[in-house]
PDB file of C-alpha atoms in Angstrom:
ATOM      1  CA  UNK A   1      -1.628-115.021 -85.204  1.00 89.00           C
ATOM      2  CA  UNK A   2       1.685-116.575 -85.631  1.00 92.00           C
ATOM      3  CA  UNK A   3       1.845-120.571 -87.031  1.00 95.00           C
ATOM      4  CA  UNK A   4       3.123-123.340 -85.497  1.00 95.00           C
ATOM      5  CA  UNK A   5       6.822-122.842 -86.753  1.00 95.00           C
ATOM      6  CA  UNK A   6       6.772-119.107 -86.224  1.00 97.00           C
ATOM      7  CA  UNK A   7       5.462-119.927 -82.497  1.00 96.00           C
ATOM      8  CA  UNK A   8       8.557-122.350 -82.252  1.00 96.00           C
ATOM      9  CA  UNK A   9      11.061-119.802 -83.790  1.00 97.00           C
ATOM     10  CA  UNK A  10      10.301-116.942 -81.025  1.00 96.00           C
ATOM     11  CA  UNK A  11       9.907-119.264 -78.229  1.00 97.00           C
ATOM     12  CA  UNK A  12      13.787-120.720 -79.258  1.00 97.00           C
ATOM     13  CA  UNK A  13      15.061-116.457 -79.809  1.00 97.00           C
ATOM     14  CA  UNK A  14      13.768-116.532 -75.958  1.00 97.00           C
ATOM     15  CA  UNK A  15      15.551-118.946 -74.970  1.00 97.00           C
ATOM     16  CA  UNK A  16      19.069-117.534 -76.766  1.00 97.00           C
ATOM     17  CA  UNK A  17      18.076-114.314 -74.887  1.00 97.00           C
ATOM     18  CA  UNK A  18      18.230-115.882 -71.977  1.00 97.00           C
ATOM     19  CA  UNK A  19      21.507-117.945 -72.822  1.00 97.00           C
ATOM     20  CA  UNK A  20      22.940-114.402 -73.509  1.00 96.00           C
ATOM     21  CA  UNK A  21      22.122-113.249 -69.978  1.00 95.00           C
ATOM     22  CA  UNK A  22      22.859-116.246 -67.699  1.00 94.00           C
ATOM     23  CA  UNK A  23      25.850-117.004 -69.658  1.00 92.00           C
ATOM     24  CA  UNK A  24      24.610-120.946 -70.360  1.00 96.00           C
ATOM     25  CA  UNK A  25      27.613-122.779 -72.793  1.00 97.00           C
ATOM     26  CA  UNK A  26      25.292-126.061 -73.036  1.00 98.00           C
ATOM     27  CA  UNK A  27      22.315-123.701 -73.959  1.00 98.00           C
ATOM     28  CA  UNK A  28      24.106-121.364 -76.203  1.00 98.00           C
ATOM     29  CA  UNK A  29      26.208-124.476 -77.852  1.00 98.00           C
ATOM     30  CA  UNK A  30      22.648-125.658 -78.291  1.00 98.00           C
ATOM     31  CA  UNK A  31      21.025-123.154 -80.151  1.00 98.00           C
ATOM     32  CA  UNK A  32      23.962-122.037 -82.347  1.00 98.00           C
ATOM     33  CA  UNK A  33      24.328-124.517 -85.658  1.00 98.00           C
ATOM     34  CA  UNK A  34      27.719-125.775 -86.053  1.00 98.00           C
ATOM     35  CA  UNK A  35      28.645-123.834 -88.856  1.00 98.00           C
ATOM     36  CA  UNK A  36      27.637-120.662 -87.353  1.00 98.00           C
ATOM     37  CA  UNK A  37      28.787-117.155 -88.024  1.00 98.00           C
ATOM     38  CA  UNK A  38      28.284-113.674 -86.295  1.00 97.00           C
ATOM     39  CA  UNK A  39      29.088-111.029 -87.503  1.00 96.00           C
ATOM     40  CA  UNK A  40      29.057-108.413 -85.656  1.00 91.00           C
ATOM     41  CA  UNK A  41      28.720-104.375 -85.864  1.00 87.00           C
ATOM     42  CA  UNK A  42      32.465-103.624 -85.587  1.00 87.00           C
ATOM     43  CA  UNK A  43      32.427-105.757 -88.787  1.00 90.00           C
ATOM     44  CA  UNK A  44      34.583-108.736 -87.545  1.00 91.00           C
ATOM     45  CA  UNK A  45      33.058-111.686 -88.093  1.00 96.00           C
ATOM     46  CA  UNK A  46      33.451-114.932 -85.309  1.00 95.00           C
ATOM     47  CA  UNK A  47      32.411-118.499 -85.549  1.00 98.00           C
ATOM     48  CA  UNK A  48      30.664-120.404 -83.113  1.00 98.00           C
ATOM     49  CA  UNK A  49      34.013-121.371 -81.466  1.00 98.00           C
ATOM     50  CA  UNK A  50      35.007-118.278 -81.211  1.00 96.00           C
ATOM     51  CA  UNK A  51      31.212-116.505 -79.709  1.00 94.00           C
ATOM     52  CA  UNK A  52      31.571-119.409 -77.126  1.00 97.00           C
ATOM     53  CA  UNK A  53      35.173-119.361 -76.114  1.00 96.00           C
ATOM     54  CA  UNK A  54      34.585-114.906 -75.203  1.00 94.00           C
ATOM     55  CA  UNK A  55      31.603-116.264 -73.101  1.00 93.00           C
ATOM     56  CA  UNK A  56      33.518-118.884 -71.135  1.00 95.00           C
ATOM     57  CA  UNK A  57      36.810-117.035 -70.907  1.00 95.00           C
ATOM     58  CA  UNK A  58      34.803-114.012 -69.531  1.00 92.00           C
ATOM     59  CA  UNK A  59      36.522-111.809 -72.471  1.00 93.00           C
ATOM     60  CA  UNK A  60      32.486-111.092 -72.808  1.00 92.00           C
ATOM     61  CA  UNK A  61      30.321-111.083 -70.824  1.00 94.00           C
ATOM     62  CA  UNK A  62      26.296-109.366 -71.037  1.00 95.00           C
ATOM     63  CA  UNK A  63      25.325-107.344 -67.872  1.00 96.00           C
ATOM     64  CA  UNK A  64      21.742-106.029 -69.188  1.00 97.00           C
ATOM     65  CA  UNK A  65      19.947-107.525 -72.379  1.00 97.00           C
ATOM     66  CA  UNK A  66      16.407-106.258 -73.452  1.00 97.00           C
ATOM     67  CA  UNK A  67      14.810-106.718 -77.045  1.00 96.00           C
ATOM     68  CA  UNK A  68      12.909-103.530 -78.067  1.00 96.00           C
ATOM     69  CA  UNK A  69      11.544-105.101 -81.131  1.00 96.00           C
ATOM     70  CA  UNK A  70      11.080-108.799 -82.417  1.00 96.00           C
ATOM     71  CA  UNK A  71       9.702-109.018 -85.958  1.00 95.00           C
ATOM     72  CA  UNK A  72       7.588-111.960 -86.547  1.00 96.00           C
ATOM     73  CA  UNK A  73      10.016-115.103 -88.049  1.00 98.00           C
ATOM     74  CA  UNK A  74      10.422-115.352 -91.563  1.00 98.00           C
ATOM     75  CA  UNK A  75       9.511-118.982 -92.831  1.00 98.00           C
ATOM     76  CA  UNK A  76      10.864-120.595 -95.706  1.00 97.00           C
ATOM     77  CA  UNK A  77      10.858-124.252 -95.591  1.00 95.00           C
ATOM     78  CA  UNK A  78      13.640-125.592 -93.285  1.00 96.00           C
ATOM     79  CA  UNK A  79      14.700-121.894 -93.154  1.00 98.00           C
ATOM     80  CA  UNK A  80      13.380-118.678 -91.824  1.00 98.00           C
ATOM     81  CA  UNK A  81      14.685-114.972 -91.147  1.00 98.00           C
ATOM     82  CA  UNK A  82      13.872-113.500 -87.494  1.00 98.00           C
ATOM     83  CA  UNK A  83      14.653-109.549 -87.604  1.00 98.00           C
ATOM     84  CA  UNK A  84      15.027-107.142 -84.040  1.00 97.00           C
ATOM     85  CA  UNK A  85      16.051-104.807 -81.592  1.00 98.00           C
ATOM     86  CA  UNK A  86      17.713-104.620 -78.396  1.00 98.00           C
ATOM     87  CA  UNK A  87      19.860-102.791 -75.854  1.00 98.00           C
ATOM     88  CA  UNK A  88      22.896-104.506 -75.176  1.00 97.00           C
ATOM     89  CA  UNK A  89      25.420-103.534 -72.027  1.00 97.00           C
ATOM     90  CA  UNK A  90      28.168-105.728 -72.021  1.00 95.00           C
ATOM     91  CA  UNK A  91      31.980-105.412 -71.382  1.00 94.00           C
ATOM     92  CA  UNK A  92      34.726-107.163 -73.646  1.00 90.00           C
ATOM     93  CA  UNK A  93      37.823-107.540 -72.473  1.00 88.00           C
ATOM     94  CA  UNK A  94      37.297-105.229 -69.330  1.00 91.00           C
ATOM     95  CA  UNK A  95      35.034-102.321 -71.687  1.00 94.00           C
ATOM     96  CA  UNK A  96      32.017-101.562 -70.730  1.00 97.00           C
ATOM     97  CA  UNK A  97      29.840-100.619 -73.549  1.00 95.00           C
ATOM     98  CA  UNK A  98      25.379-100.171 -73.597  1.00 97.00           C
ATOM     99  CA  UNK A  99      24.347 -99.531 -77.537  1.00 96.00           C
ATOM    100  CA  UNK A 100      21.449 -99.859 -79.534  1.00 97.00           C
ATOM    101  CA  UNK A 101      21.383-102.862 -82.000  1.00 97.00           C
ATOM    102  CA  UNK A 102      19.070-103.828 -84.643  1.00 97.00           C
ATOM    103  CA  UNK A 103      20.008-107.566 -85.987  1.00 97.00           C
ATOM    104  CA  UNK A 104      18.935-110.514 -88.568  1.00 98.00           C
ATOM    105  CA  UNK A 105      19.330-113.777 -87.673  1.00 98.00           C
ATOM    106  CA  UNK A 106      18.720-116.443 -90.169  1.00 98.00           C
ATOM    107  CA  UNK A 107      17.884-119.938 -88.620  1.00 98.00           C
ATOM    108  CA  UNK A 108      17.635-123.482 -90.045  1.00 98.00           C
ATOM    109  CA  UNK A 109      15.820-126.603 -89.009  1.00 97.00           C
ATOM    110  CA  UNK A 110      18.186-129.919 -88.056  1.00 96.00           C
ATOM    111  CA  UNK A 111      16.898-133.352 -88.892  1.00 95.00           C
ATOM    112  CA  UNK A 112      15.289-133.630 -86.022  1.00 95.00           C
ATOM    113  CA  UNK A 113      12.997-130.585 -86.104  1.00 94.00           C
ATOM    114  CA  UNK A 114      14.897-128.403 -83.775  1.00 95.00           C
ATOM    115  CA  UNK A 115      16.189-124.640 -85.172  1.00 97.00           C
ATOM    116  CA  UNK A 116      19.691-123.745 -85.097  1.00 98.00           C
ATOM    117  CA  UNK A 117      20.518-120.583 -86.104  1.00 98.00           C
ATOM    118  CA  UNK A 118      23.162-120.658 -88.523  1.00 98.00           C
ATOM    119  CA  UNK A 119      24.251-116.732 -89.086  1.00 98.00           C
ATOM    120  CA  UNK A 120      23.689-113.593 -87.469  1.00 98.00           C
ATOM    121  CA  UNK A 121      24.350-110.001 -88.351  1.00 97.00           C
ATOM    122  CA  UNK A 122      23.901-106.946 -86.245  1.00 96.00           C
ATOM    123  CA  UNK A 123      24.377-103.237 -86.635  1.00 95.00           C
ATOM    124  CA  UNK A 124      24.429-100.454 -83.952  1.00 95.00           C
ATOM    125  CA  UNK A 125      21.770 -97.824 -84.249  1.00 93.00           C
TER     126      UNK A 125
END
């Protein structure tokens, strides 16, 4: 049985999930903290500018998304670690890739209760 904050944590990867899909700015510019950071399997490594800014020009853009494994969230405090697995088939700038990912995200809680996540990291499998 998950806790309160664990419950909160997977309900908010949902919703970033589903961000990812329908290609929502005010949802994804939501989620992600201001100082975020992704970086991603090639190795480069984008702010939250930048993850938003492929999403709106199209540059990126997610045709199928489905998580094969969610680990339960991590809690430390204000912190907490969520851990996963999905197939991702997306194109970037006009390439049309599907790959295996496994990824850590590491969230924190804002002043007003709400987790942002503030880094990501993902690897293809």
């Amino acid at each position: 049985m998950l806790t309160p904050e664990q419950d909160q944590l997977t309900q908010r990867v949902d919703e970033w999930y589903e961000a990812i899909r329908s290609g929502n700015l005010a949802k994804l510019d939501e989620i992600l903290h201001p100082n975020y950071t992704n970086t991603e399997a090639t190795g480069a490594v984008l702010t939250k500018q930048t993850d938003l800014a492929n999403f709106e020009s199209g540059r990126y853009k997610v045709l199928e998304l489905t998580p094969t494994r969610i680990g339960p969230p991590v809690v430390h405090g204000n912190s907490a670690r969520v851990d996963g697995e999905d197939v991702c088939t997306a194109t970037f700038n006009g390439q049309t890739a599907t790959n295996t990912y496994q990824w850590t995200d590491t969230w924190v809680k804002d002043d007003s209760g709400n987790w942002l996540c503030v880094a990501s990291h993902s690897w293809k499998i």
